[in-house]
Coordinates of C-alpha atoms and ligand atoms in Angstrom, one line a residue:
M743 CA -26.1 34.4 -16.7
K744 CA -23.2 35.5 -14.3
K745 CA -25.0 33.8 -11.4
L746 CA -24.9 30.5 -13.2
L747 CA -21.1 30.7 -13.4
Y748 CA -21.2 29.3 -9.9
F749 CA -22.1 25.9 -11.5
L750 CA -18.8 26.0 -13.4
R751 CA -16.7 26.0 -10.3
P752 CA -16.4 22.3 -9.8
Y753 CA -15.1 22.1 -13.4
K754 CA -12.4 24.8 -13.0
N755 CA -9.5 22.4 -13.9
K756 CA -11.3 20.9 -16.8
L757 CA -12.1 24.4 -18.1
L758 CA -8.4 25.3 -18.0
L759 CA -7.5 22.1 -19.8
M760 CA -10.2 22.8 -22.4
I761 CA -8.8 26.3 -23.1
G762 CA -5.3 24.9 -23.5
L763 CA -6.6 22.3 -26.0
L764 CA -8.5 25.0 -27.8
F765 CA -5.4 27.2 -28.1
I766 CA -3.3 24.3 -29.6
Q767 CA -6.2 23.6 -32.1
V768 CA -6.3 27.2 -33.2
M769 CA -2.5 27.4 -33.6
G770 CA -2.6 24.2 -35.7
T771 CA -5.4 25.5 -37.9
L772 CA -3.6 28.8 -38.5
Y773 CA -0.3 27.1 -39.3
I774 CA -1.6 25.0 -42.2
P775 CA -2.1 28.0 -44.7
T776 CA 1.5 29.1 -43.9
L777 CA 2.7 25.5 -44.9
T778 CA 0.5 25.6 -48.0
A779 CA 2.2 28.9 -49.1
D780 CA 5.6 27.3 -48.4
I781 CA 4.8 24.2 -50.5
V782 CA 3.6 26.4 -53.4
N783 CA 6.4 29.0 -53.3
N784 CA 9.4 26.8 -52.5
G785 CA 8.3 23.4 -53.8
I786 CA 5.9 23.6 -56.7
V787 CA 7.1 26.9 -58.3
T788 CA 10.8 25.9 -57.9
G789 CA 10.2 22.3 -58.9
D790 CA 11.7 21.0 -55.6
L791 CA 9.7 17.8 -55.1
D792 CA 11.7 16.9 -52.0
H793 CA 10.5 20.1 -50.3
V794 CA 6.9 19.3 -51.4
W795 CA 7.1 15.8 -49.8
K796 CA 8.8 17.0 -46.6
T797 CA 6.5 20.1 -46.0
G798 CA 3.4 18.0 -47.1
G799 CA 4.3 15.3 -44.6
F800 CA 4.7 17.9 -41.9
M801 CA 1.4 19.5 -42.9
L802 CA -0.4 16.1 -42.6
L803 CA 1.1 15.6 -39.1
T804 CA -0.1 19.2 -38.1
A805 CA -3.6 18.4 -39.4
V806 CA -3.7 15.1 -37.5
V807 CA -2.5 16.7 -34.3
T808 CA -4.9 19.6 -34.7
A809 CA -7.8 17.1 -35.2
V810 CA -6.8 15.1 -32.1
F811 CA -6.7 18.2 -30.0
S812 CA -10.0 19.3 -31.4
V813 CA -11.7 16.0 -30.5
L814 CA -10.2 16.2 -27.0
G815 CA -11.4 19.8 -26.7
T816 CA -15.0 19.0 -27.8
Y817 CA -15.0 16.0 -25.4
T818 CA -14.0 18.1 -22.5
S819 CA -16.4 20.9 -23.3
T820 CA -19.3 18.3 -23.6
Y821 CA -18.2 16.8 -20.3
I822 CA -18.4 20.2 -18.6
S823 CA -21.7 21.2 -20.2
T824 CA -23.5 18.0 -19.4
G825 CA -22.1 17.9 -15.8
M826 CA -23.2 21.6 -15.3
G827 CA -26.6 20.9 -16.8
C828 CA -27.1 17.9 -14.4
D829 CA -26.0 20.1 -11.4
I830 CA -28.4 23.0 -12.4
R831 CA -31.3 20.5 -12.8
G832 CA -30.5 19.1 -9.3
A833 CA -30.4 22.6 -7.8
L834 CA -33.7 23.5 -9.4
F835 CA -35.4 20.4 -8.1
R836 CA -34.0 20.9 -4.6
R837 CA -35.1 24.5 -4.6
A838 CA -38.6 23.7 -5.9
Q839 CA -39.0 21.2 -3.0
E840 CA -38.6 24.2 -0.7
F841 CA -41.3 26.2 -2.5
S842 CA -44.4 27.3 -0.7
I843 CA -47.7 26.4 -2.3
N844 CA -48.0 30.1 -3.4
D845 CA -44.7 29.8 -5.2
F846 CA -45.9 26.7 -7.1
N847 CA -49.1 28.6 -8.0
R848 CA -47.0 31.6 -9.1
F849 CA -44.5 29.7 -11.3
G850 CA -46.9 27.0 -12.5
A851 CA -46.1 23.4 -13.1
A852 CA -45.6 23.8 -16.9
S853 CA -43.1 26.6 -16.5
L854 CA -41.1 24.8 -13.8
I855 CA -40.9 21.8 -16.1
T856 CA -39.7 24.0 -19.1
R857 CA -37.2 25.7 -16.8
S858 CA -35.7 22.3 -15.7
T859 CA -35.6 20.8 -19.1
N860 CA -35.5 23.1 -22.2
D861 CA -34.0 26.2 -20.4
V862 CA -31.2 24.1 -18.9
T863 CA -30.5 22.6 -22.4
Q864 CA -30.3 26.1 -23.8
I865 CA -27.7 27.0 -21.2
Q866 CA -25.7 23.8 -22.1
V867 CA -25.9 24.7 -25.8
A868 CA -24.9 28.3 -25.1
F869 CA -21.9 27.0 -23.1
S870 CA -20.7 24.7 -26.0
I871 CA -21.3 27.5 -28.5
I872 CA -19.3 30.0 -26.4
V873 CA -16.3 27.8 -25.9
E874 CA -16.2 26.3 -29.4
M875 CA -17.1 29.5 -31.3
L876 CA -16.7 32.6 -29.2
L877 CA -13.6 31.9 -27.3
P878 CA -11.4 31.1 -30.4
A879 CA -12.9 33.9 -32.4
P880 CA -10.8 36.9 -31.2
F881 CA -7.6 34.9 -31.2
M882 CA -8.3 33.4 -34.6
T883 CA -9.2 36.8 -36.2
I884 CA -6.4 38.8 -34.7
A885 CA -3.7 36.1 -35.4
G886 CA -5.2 35.6 -38.9
L887 CA -5.0 39.3 -39.6
I888 CA -1.4 39.6 -38.3
L889 CA -0.4 36.7 -40.5
A890 CA -2.2 38.2 -43.5
F891 CA -0.4 41.6 -42.8
S892 CA 2.9 39.8 -42.7
K893 CA 2.2 38.5 -46.3
N894 CA 0.6 41.6 -47.9
R895 CA -0.7 44.8 -46.3
L896 CA -3.2 45.7 -49.1
L897 CA -4.9 42.4 -49.0
A898 CA -4.9 42.3 -45.2
F899 CA -6.7 45.7 -45.3
T900 CA -9.2 44.1 -47.8
I901 CA -9.9 41.4 -45.2
L902 CA -10.3 44.0 -42.5
G903 CA -12.9 45.9 -44.6
F904 CA -15.0 42.7 -45.1
M905 CA -14.7 41.9 -41.4
I906 CA -16.3 45.3 -40.6
A907 CA -19.0 44.7 -43.2
I908 CA -19.9 41.3 -41.7
I909 CA -20.0 42.6 -38.1
V910 CA -22.3 45.5 -39.1
F911 CA -24.6 43.2 -41.1
V912 CA -24.9 40.5 -38.4
V913 CA -25.5 43.0 -35.6
M914 CA -28.3 44.6 -37.6
M915 CA -29.9 41.1 -38.1
G916 CA -29.3 40.2 -34.5
K917 CA -31.4 43.2 -33.4
K918 CA -34.3 41.8 -35.3
V919 CA -34.0 38.2 -34.2
I920 CA -33.4 38.7 -30.4
P921 CA -37.0 39.7 -29.6
I922 CA -38.2 36.7 -31.5
F923 CA -36.2 34.4 -29.3
D924 CA -37.7 36.1 -26.3
S925 CA -41.2 35.2 -27.3
L926 CA -40.2 31.6 -28.3
Q927 CA -39.4 30.8 -24.7
V928 CA -42.7 32.0 -23.5
L929 CA -44.5 30.1 -26.2
L930 CA -42.7 27.0 -25.2
D931 CA -44.2 27.3 -21.7
K932 CA -47.6 27.6 -23.3
I933 CA -47.0 24.4 -25.4
N934 CA -46.0 22.6 -22.2
R935 CA -49.1 23.8 -20.4
T936 CA -51.6 23.0 -23.2
V937 CA -50.1 19.5 -23.9
R938 CA -50.0 18.7 -20.2
E939 CA -53.6 19.8 -19.7
S940 CA -54.9 17.8 -22.7
I941 CA -53.1 14.7 -21.5
I942 CA -54.2 14.9 -17.8
G943 CA -57.7 15.8 -18.8
V944 CA -58.0 13.2 -21.5
R945 CA -61.0 11.4 -19.9
V946 CA -63.0 14.6 -19.5
I947 CA -62.1 15.7 -23.1
R948 CA -63.3 12.3 -24.5
A949 CA -66.4 12.2 -22.2
F950 CA -67.5 15.6 -23.4
N951 CA -66.5 15.0 -27.1
R952 CA -64.1 17.9 -27.0
T953 CA -61.3 16.1 -28.8
G954 CA -61.8 18.3 -31.9
Y955 CA -61.7 21.5 -29.8
E956 CA -58.6 20.4 -27.9
K957 CA -56.9 19.5 -31.1
M958 CA -57.7 22.9 -32.4
R959 CA -56.4 24.5 -29.2
T960 CA -53.1 22.6 -29.2
D961 CA -52.7 23.1 -33.0
K962 CA -53.1 26.8 -32.5
T963 CA -50.3 26.8 -29.8
F964 CA -48.0 24.7 -32.0
Q965 CA -48.7 26.9 -35.0
E966 CA -47.9 30.0 -33.0
Y967 CA -44.6 28.5 -31.9
A968 CA -43.8 27.3 -35.5
A969 CA -44.7 30.7 -37.0
T970 CA -42.4 32.5 -34.5
A971 CA -39.6 30.0 -35.1
I972 CA -40.1 30.4 -38.9
K973 CA -39.8 34.2 -38.5
A974 CA -36.4 33.7 -36.8
N975 CA -35.3 31.2 -39.4
K976 CA -36.3 33.5 -42.2
I977 CA -33.8 36.0 -40.9
F978 CA -31.1 33.4 -40.7
A979 CA -32.1 32.2 -44.2
V980 CA -31.2 35.7 -45.5
M981 CA -28.3 36.3 -43.2
I982 CA -26.2 33.1 -43.9
P983 CA -26.2 33.2 -47.8
F984 CA -25.6 37.0 -47.7
V985 CA -22.5 36.5 -45.5
M986 CA -21.4 33.7 -47.8
V987 CA -21.7 36.1 -50.7
L988 CA -19.6 38.6 -48.8
M989 CA -16.9 35.9 -48.1
N990 CA -16.9 34.8 -51.8
V991 CA -16.6 38.5 -52.9
C992 CA -13.7 38.8 -50.5
T993 CA -11.9 35.8 -52.1
L994 CA -12.6 37.3 -55.5
V995 CA -11.1 40.6 -54.5
I996 CA -8.0 38.9 -53.0
I997 CA -7.5 36.9 -56.2
W998 CA -8.0 39.9 -58.4
V999 CA -5.8 42.3 -56.5
G1000 CA -3.3 39.6 -55.5
G1001 CA -3.2 38.2 -59.1
S1002 CA -2.3 41.6 -60.6
Q1003 CA 0.5 41.9 -57.9
V1004 CA 1.8 38.5 -58.8
A1005 CA 1.8 39.5 -62.5
R1006 CA 3.8 42.5 -61.6
G1007 CA 6.2 40.3 -59.6
G1008 CA 5.3 42.1 -56.3
M1009 CA 4.0 38.9 -54.6
E1010 CA 4.4 35.1 -54.7
I1011 CA 1.5 32.9 -55.9
G1012 CA 1.6 30.7 -52.7
D1013 CA 1.0 33.8 -50.6
I1014 CA -2.3 34.5 -52.4
M1015 CA -3.4 31.0 -51.4
A1016 CA -2.3 31.5 -47.8
I1017 CA -4.1 34.9 -47.6
I1018 CA -7.3 33.4 -49.0
E1019 CA -7.2 30.7 -46.3
Y1020 CA -6.5 33.3 -43.6
A1021 CA -9.4 35.4 -44.9
M1022 CA -11.8 32.4 -44.9
L1023 CA -10.7 31.4 -41.4
T1024 CA -10.9 34.9 -39.9
L1025 CA -14.2 35.7 -41.5
M1026 CA -15.7 32.3 -40.6
Y1027 CA -14.6 32.6 -37.0
L1028 CA -15.7 36.2 -36.8
L1029 CA -19.1 35.3 -38.2
M1030 CA -19.4 32.5 -35.6
G1031 CA -18.2 34.8 -32.9
V1032 CA -20.8 37.5 -33.8
A1033 CA -23.5 35.0 -34.3
V1034 CA -23.0 33.8 -30.8
F1035 CA -24.2 37.2 -29.6
I1036 CA -27.5 36.4 -31.2
F1037 CA -27.9 33.2 -29.3
I1038 CA -26.6 34.6 -26.0
P1039 CA -29.7 36.7 -25.3
R1040 CA -31.8 33.5 -25.7
A1041 CA -29.6 31.7 -23.2
Q1042 CA -29.7 34.9 -21.1
I1043 CA -33.5 34.7 -20.9
C1044 CA -33.3 31.0 -19.9
A1045 CA -30.6 31.8 -17.3
N1046 CA -32.9 34.5 -15.9
R1047 CA -35.7 32.1 -15.7
I1048 CA -33.5 29.5 -13.9
T1049 CA -32.0 32.0 -11.4
E1050 CA -35.5 33.3 -10.7
V1051 CA -36.3 29.8 -9.4
L1052 CA -33.0 29.3 -7.7
E1053 CA -33.2 32.7 -5.9
N1054 CA -36.8 32.4 -5.0
R1055 CA -36.9 32.8 -1.2
P1056 CA -37.9 29.5 0.4
E1057 CA -40.8 29.5 2.8
P1058 CA -40.5 32.3 5.4
A1059 CA -38.0 31.5 8.1
A1060 CA -39.4 31.1 11.6
S1061 CA -40.1 34.6 13.0
I1062 CA -40.8 35.8 16.4
V1063 CA -44.6 35.3 16.6
Q1064 CA -46.8 37.1 19.1
I1065 CA -49.2 34.6 20.6
S1066 CA -52.3 36.2 21.9
E1067 CA -53.4 35.6 25.5
G1068 CA -54.9 32.2 26.4
E1069 CA -54.3 28.7 27.6
A1070 CA -52.3 26.6 25.1
D1071 CA -52.5 23.0 26.1
A1072 CA -54.6 21.6 23.2
A1073 CA -52.9 19.5 20.5
V1074 CA -54.1 21.9 17.9
E1075 CA -55.6 25.4 18.4
F1076 CA -56.8 27.9 15.9
R1077 CA -56.9 31.3 17.7
N1078 CA -58.5 34.3 16.0
V1079 CA -57.3 33.1 12.6
T1080 CA -58.0 35.2 9.5
F1081 CA -56.6 34.3 6.1
R1082 CA -56.9 35.3 2.4
Y1083 CA -55.1 33.7 -0.6
A1084 CA -52.4 35.7 -2.2
G1085 CA -53.9 38.4 -4.5
A1086 CA -57.5 37.7 -3.4
E1087 CA -59.7 40.6 -2.2
E1088 CA -61.9 38.6 0.1
V1089 CA -60.8 36.8 3.2
V1090 CA -61.4 33.0 3.0
L1091 CA -61.4 32.4 6.8
Q1092 CA -62.4 35.0 9.3
D1093 CA -61.8 34.9 13.1
I1094 CA -61.6 31.2 13.4
N1095 CA -61.3 29.8 16.9
F1096 CA -61.4 26.1 17.9
T1097 CA -59.2 23.5 19.7
V1098 CA -58.6 19.9 18.9
E1099 CA -57.7 17.7 21.9
K1100 CA -55.4 14.7 21.8
G1101 CA -57.4 11.4 21.4
K1102 CA -60.5 13.3 20.2
T1103 CA -62.0 13.8 16.8
T1104 CA -63.0 17.2 15.4
A1105 CA -65.0 17.3 12.2
V1106 CA -65.3 20.3 9.9
I1107 CA -68.4 20.5 7.8
G1108 CA -69.8 23.2 5.6
S1109 CA -71.0 24.0 2.1
T1110 CA -68.6 23.8 -0.8
G1111 CA -66.1 26.6 -0.9
S1112 CA -66.7 27.5 2.8
G1113 CA -63.0 27.1 3.6
K1114 CA -62.8 23.5 5.0
S1115 CA -59.7 22.4 3.0
T1116 CA -58.1 25.8 3.7
I1117 CA -58.1 25.0 7.4
A1118 CA -56.2 21.7 6.7
C1119 CA -53.7 23.6 4.4
L1120 CA -53.1 26.2 7.1
L1121 CA -52.4 23.7 9.8
M1122 CA -49.6 22.3 7.6
R1123 CA -48.5 25.8 6.9
F1124 CA -48.8 25.6 3.2
Y1125 CA -49.8 29.2 3.5
D1126 CA -49.2 31.8 6.2
I1127 CA -52.1 33.4 7.9
E1128 CA -52.9 37.1 8.0
N1129 CA -54.0 37.4 11.6
G1130 CA -54.1 35.2 14.7
N1131 CA -52.2 32.0 15.6
I1132 CA -52.3 28.4 14.7
L1133 CA -50.8 26.5 17.6
I1134 CA -49.6 22.9 17.8
D1135 CA -48.8 21.8 21.3
G1136 CA -48.9 25.4 22.4
K1137 CA -46.4 26.6 19.8
D1138 CA -47.2 28.6 16.7
V1139 CA -46.7 26.7 13.5
R1140 CA -44.5 29.5 12.2
E1141 CA -42.0 28.6 14.9
Y1142 CA -41.6 25.0 13.8
P1143 CA -39.0 24.0 11.2
Q1144 CA -40.9 22.8 8.1
E1145 CA -39.9 19.1 8.6
G1146 CA -40.6 19.1 12.3
L1147 CA -44.1 20.5 11.8
R1148 CA -45.0 18.1 9.0
D1149 CA -43.6 15.1 10.9
K1150 CA -46.3 15.6 13.4
I1151 CA -49.0 15.4 10.8
G1152 CA -50.5 12.6 8.8
Y1153 CA -52.4 14.2 5.9
V1154 CA -54.8 12.5 3.6
P1155 CA -55.6 15.0 0.8
Q1156 CA -59.0 15.6 -0.8
K1157 CA -57.6 14.4 -4.1
A1158 CA -55.9 11.1 -3.5
F1159 CA -52.5 11.1 -5.2
L1160 CA -50.2 8.1 -5.6
F1161 CA -46.7 8.1 -7.1
S1162 CA -45.5 5.7 -9.8
G1163 CA -43.7 2.7 -8.3
T1164 CA -45.2 0.0 -6.2
I1165 CA -47.9 0.0 -3.5
A1166 CA -45.1 -0.6 -0.9
D1167 CA -43.1 2.4 -2.3
N1168 CA -46.2 4.6 -1.8
L1169 CA -46.7 3.4 1.8
R1170 CA -43.1 4.1 2.5
H1171 CA -43.8 7.8 1.7
G1172 CA -45.5 7.7 5.0
K1173 CA -42.7 6.0 6.8
K1174 CA -39.5 5.2 5.0
D1175 CA -38.5 2.2 7.0
A1176 CA -42.0 0.7 7.4
T1177 CA -41.9 -3.1 7.8
E1178 CA -44.2 -5.4 5.9
K1179 CA -46.1 -6.0 9.1
E1180 CA -46.7 -2.3 9.6
M1181 CA -47.8 -2.0 6.0
Y1182 CA -50.3 -4.8 6.2
H1183 CA -51.7 -3.4 9.5
A1184 CA -52.2 0.0 7.8
V1185 CA -53.8 -1.4 4.7
K1186 CA -56.1 -3.6 6.9
T1187 CA -57.2 -0.5 8.9
A1188 CA -57.7 1.3 5.6
Q1189 CA -60.0 -1.6 4.4
I1190 CA -57.9 -2.3 1.4
D1191 CA -56.1 -5.5 2.6
D1192 CA -58.4 -7.9 0.7
F1193 CA -57.8 -6.1 -2.5
I1194 CA -54.0 -6.1 -2.1
T1195 CA -53.7 -9.8 -1.0
N1196 CA -55.7 -10.7 -4.1
L1197 CA -53.2 -9.0 -6.3
E1198 CA -50.5 -11.3 -7.8
K1199 CA -47.6 -9.3 -6.4
G1200 CA -49.4 -8.0 -3.3
L1201 CA -47.6 -4.9 -1.8
E1202 CA -45.1 -5.1 -4.7
S1203 CA -47.9 -4.5 -7.3
P1204 CA -47.1 -1.7 -9.6
V1205 CA -48.7 1.8 -9.4
S1206 CA -48.9 3.8 -12.6
Q1207 CA -48.2 7.5 -12.9
A1208 CA -50.5 9.3 -10.4
G1209 CA -52.1 6.0 -9.5
S1210 CA -54.1 5.8 -12.7
N1211 CA -54.4 2.0 -12.5
F1212 CA -56.5 2.3 -9.3
S1213 CA -60.1 3.4 -8.7
G1214 CA -60.9 6.6 -6.8
G1215 CA -61.9 4.6 -3.7
Q1216 CA -58.8 2.4 -3.8
K1217 CA -56.5 5.5 -4.2
Q1218 CA -58.3 7.1 -1.2
R1219 CA -57.8 4.0 1.0
L1220 CA -54.1 3.7 0.0
S1221 CA -53.7 7.4 0.8
I1222 CA -55.3 6.7 4.2
A1223 CA -52.9 3.7 4.8
R1224 CA -50.0 5.9 3.9
A1225 CA -50.9 8.5 6.6
L1226 CA -51.8 5.8 9.2
I1227 CA -48.4 4.1 8.9
R1228 CA -46.8 7.3 10.1
K1229 CA -48.5 7.2 13.5
P1230 CA -48.5 11.0 13.8
E1231 CA -49.7 13.2 16.6
I1232 CA -52.3 14.8 14.4
F1233 CA -54.4 13.3 11.6
I1234 CA -56.0 15.4 8.9
F1235 CA -58.5 13.6 6.7
D1236 CA -59.6 16.1 4.0
D1237 CA -62.8 14.7 2.6
S1238 CA -61.0 11.4 2.5
F1239 CA -64.0 9.1 2.7
S1240 CA -66.0 10.7 -0.1
A1241 CA -65.2 8.0 -2.7
L1242 CA -66.1 5.1 -0.3
D1243 CA -69.5 3.4 -0.2
F1244 CA -71.4 3.9 3.1
K1245 CA -70.5 0.3 4.3
T1246 CA -66.8 0.7 3.7
D1247 CA -66.9 4.2 5.2
A1248 CA -68.4 2.9 8.4
R1249 CA -66.0 -0.1 8.7
L1250 CA -63.0 2.1 8.0
R1251 CA -64.0 4.6 10.7
K1252 CA -64.6 1.8 13.2
A1253 CA -61.1 0.3 12.5
L1254 CA -59.6 3.8 12.5
K1255 CA -60.8 4.5 16.1
Q1256 CA -58.3 2.1 17.5
D1257 CA -55.4 3.2 15.3
V1258 CA -55.8 6.9 16.0
S1259 CA -56.9 6.8 19.6
E1260 CA -53.6 8.5 20.7
S1261 CA -53.8 11.3 18.1
A1262 CA -55.8 14.5 17.5
V1263 CA -58.0 13.9 14.5
I1264 CA -59.4 16.5 12.1
I1265 CA -61.9 15.2 9.6
V1266 CA -63.1 17.5 6.8
A1267 CA -66.3 16.1 5.4
Q1268 CA -69.3 16.7 3.2
R1269 CA -71.3 13.7 4.5
I1270 CA -72.9 14.0 7.9
S1271 CA -72.9 10.2 8.3
T1272 CA -69.1 10.3 8.3
I1273 CA -68.9 12.6 11.3
L1274 CA -71.9 11.6 13.4
D1275 CA -69.9 10.4 16.3
A1276 CA -67.1 13.1 16.2
D1277 CA -66.4 14.6 19.6
Q1278 CA -66.8 18.1 18.2
I1279 CA -68.2 19.3 14.9
I1280 CA -67.2 22.8 13.5
V1281 CA -69.8 24.2 11.1
L1282 CA -68.3 26.6 8.5
D1283 CA -70.3 29.0 6.4
E1284 CA -68.6 31.5 4.1
G1285 CA -65.3 31.3 6.0
K1286 CA -66.9 31.8 9.5
I1287 CA -67.7 29.4 12.2
V1288 CA -71.5 29.3 12.6
G1289 CA -71.8 26.3 14.9
K1290 CA -69.7 24.2 17.3
G1291 CA -70.7 21.1 19.2
T1292 CA -71.7 17.5 18.9
H1293 CA -74.1 16.2 16.2
K1294 CA -76.9 16.3 18.8
E1295 CA -76.2 19.8 20.0
L1296 CA -75.9 21.2 16.5
L1297 CA -79.2 19.6 15.4
E1298 CA -80.8 21.6 18.2
N1299 CA -79.1 24.9 17.9
C1300 CA -77.4 25.4 14.5
P1301 CA -79.6 26.3 11.5
V1302 CA -76.9 25.8 8.9
Y1303 CA -76.1 22.3 10.3
Q1304 CA -79.8 21.5 10.5
Q1305 CA -80.1 22.5 6.8
I1306 CA -77.2 20.2 5.8
A1307 CA -78.5 17.4 7.9
R1308 CA -82.0 17.6 6.4
S1309 CA -80.6 17.5 3.0
Q1310 CA -78.8 14.2 3.7
M1311 CA -80.8 12.3 6.3
S1312 CA -84.4 11.1 6.6
E1313 CA -86.7 12.4 9.3
E1314 CA -86.4 9.1 11.2
E1315 CA -82.6 9.4 11.2
L1316 CA -82.8 12.9 12.4
A1317 CA -85.2 12.1 15.2
Ligands
LIG2038 N1 -55.1 28.4 -4.2 C1 -56.2 29.2 -4.1 N2 -56.1 30.5 -4.5 C2 -57.1 31.4 -4.4 N3 -58.3 31.0 -3.9 C3 -58.5 29.7 -3.5 C4 -57.4 28.8 -3.5 N4 -57.8 27.6 -3.0 C5 -59.1 27.8 -2.6 N5 -59.5 29.1 -2.9 C6 -60.8 29.7 -2.6 O1 -61.0 29.6 -1.1 C7 -62.3 29.2 -0.8 C8 -62.3 28.0 0.1 O2 -61.8 26.9 -0.6 P1 -61.6 25.5 0.1 O3 -61.0 24.6 -0.8 O4 -61.1 25.7 1.5 O5 -63.2 25.1 0.3 P2 -63.8 23.8 0.8 O6 -64.8 24.2 1.9 O7 -62.8 22.8 1.2 O8 -64.6 23.4 -0.5 P3 -65.0 21.9 -1.0 O9 -65.9 21.3 0.0 O10 -65.6 22.2 -2.3 O11 -63.7 21.2 -1.1 C9 -63.0 29.0 -2.2 O12 -63.9 30.1 -2.4 C10 -61.9 28.9 -3.2 O13 -62.3 29.5 -4.4

């Protein structure tokens, strides 16, 4: 929680102003019972109507001024808490942008969303509760007690006794409720994850008639959350009425003890009224102050979850990297690369060696799960390798600054992803100042120009969330156009032609040849027809290179390639 105090720094002056406003509000609130006692003792009891009017008017003025300061105080605290919430969310988003893919996997999308939304809201609520309930509590209770002591010591001791009883009771209840709040936050993550999955996977759920099962699964998660929340509320349901009973008993004792003192002439009647009000104020604020300690642990958990993200070390800084012996003049070189995913026992890639020349196309083929996409990810340094070097222009990727490295690469992912906005917005992800001419050129090469020109709004046509209003092939071609517009030094097409029909695939590759003639191109593919004319084909099998050469060479000397080729091509095509 302390670490989040940093976010209050810009609001230092407003914070001081708020404390000042709060102080005046507390003074005003405490002054009113003294005026009540004065009206009763010196106005009503003595029949001095003038005094009643004068003191009553002053009391009204005090109440109005207190109310105005209270409104101003609440406004200032809300201003600070919303501003702070906005700043924390911004910081979380910026930090998440620096995450490595491993970090994303570790935190999980659902948890990152909960942390940026609900957890920040909890911090904002905690801030408001602390300033509005906890800060005035010590002042209000101490000042209230002193004023009560100034009127009657015995009754003041009575109030003190009830104060201790309330503290003991609330602390006991708090011990029960805090662990429940702990689990509520974890369950919220679970709700987020389940709902997210059932929305994203809605087509699969319907296609497989799993709506009933999904409903049961989400219902179970909701019920778990509700049951836990009810458990916490049950404790509050007992706690609040019991404290009210304690407060009422306190009033009763004051009236009883004070009444007998008035009867004996040891006390004035107005003072009883003042003491009752002091008692209510002190006990109420004390209750609120203690209750805050129940909410603070929940905020503490949220604060820890937020700082965990904020303090997560960004991708490893460039380190001195030992480059093993060898020439380094290729655009891309994998040199003795071995890699395993975090926490995995088996290596995914083992001793991988190949180069990609500028102006040449290198294809990577292999059975599913053989490590093809992993090669693409490693080149962009989504993960760090265990052994070896990945060199771009002779320099290890770990020595490049993140942006500098990724500026060199135009990546088309296996799963085409579009952002909500317009087609042009999506193309501008590739190049932020792309002109209309550049955009049309890119979509033409990507073979999607006809489709776009037929749309009423052309490049300005809307794209729904994740590109859900486009077909798989259209999304793939738009992703290709987005990479092309960048004109990078290296292209990575990760199985990017799989959703295209053979004719479009062939046309696209022909058009591509001219656009990418200056770059080093890596094509990850499943279909042999896509890579027939590649300058070099790398054949992967269970994370190892088992063949390297042209289509013709591999057909002659690589059994794994022959097997793949036979499964996809006719004997005539192979001959
Ligand atoms: N994030 C990850 N964490 C752990 N293991 C992973 C991760 N991503 C992939 N793997 C594992 O690494 C291996 C290689 O995966 P990769 O995606 O590179 O295969 P691929 O050859 O591209 O497969 P496909 O052709 O089916 O796309 C697989 O066995 C996969 O289970």
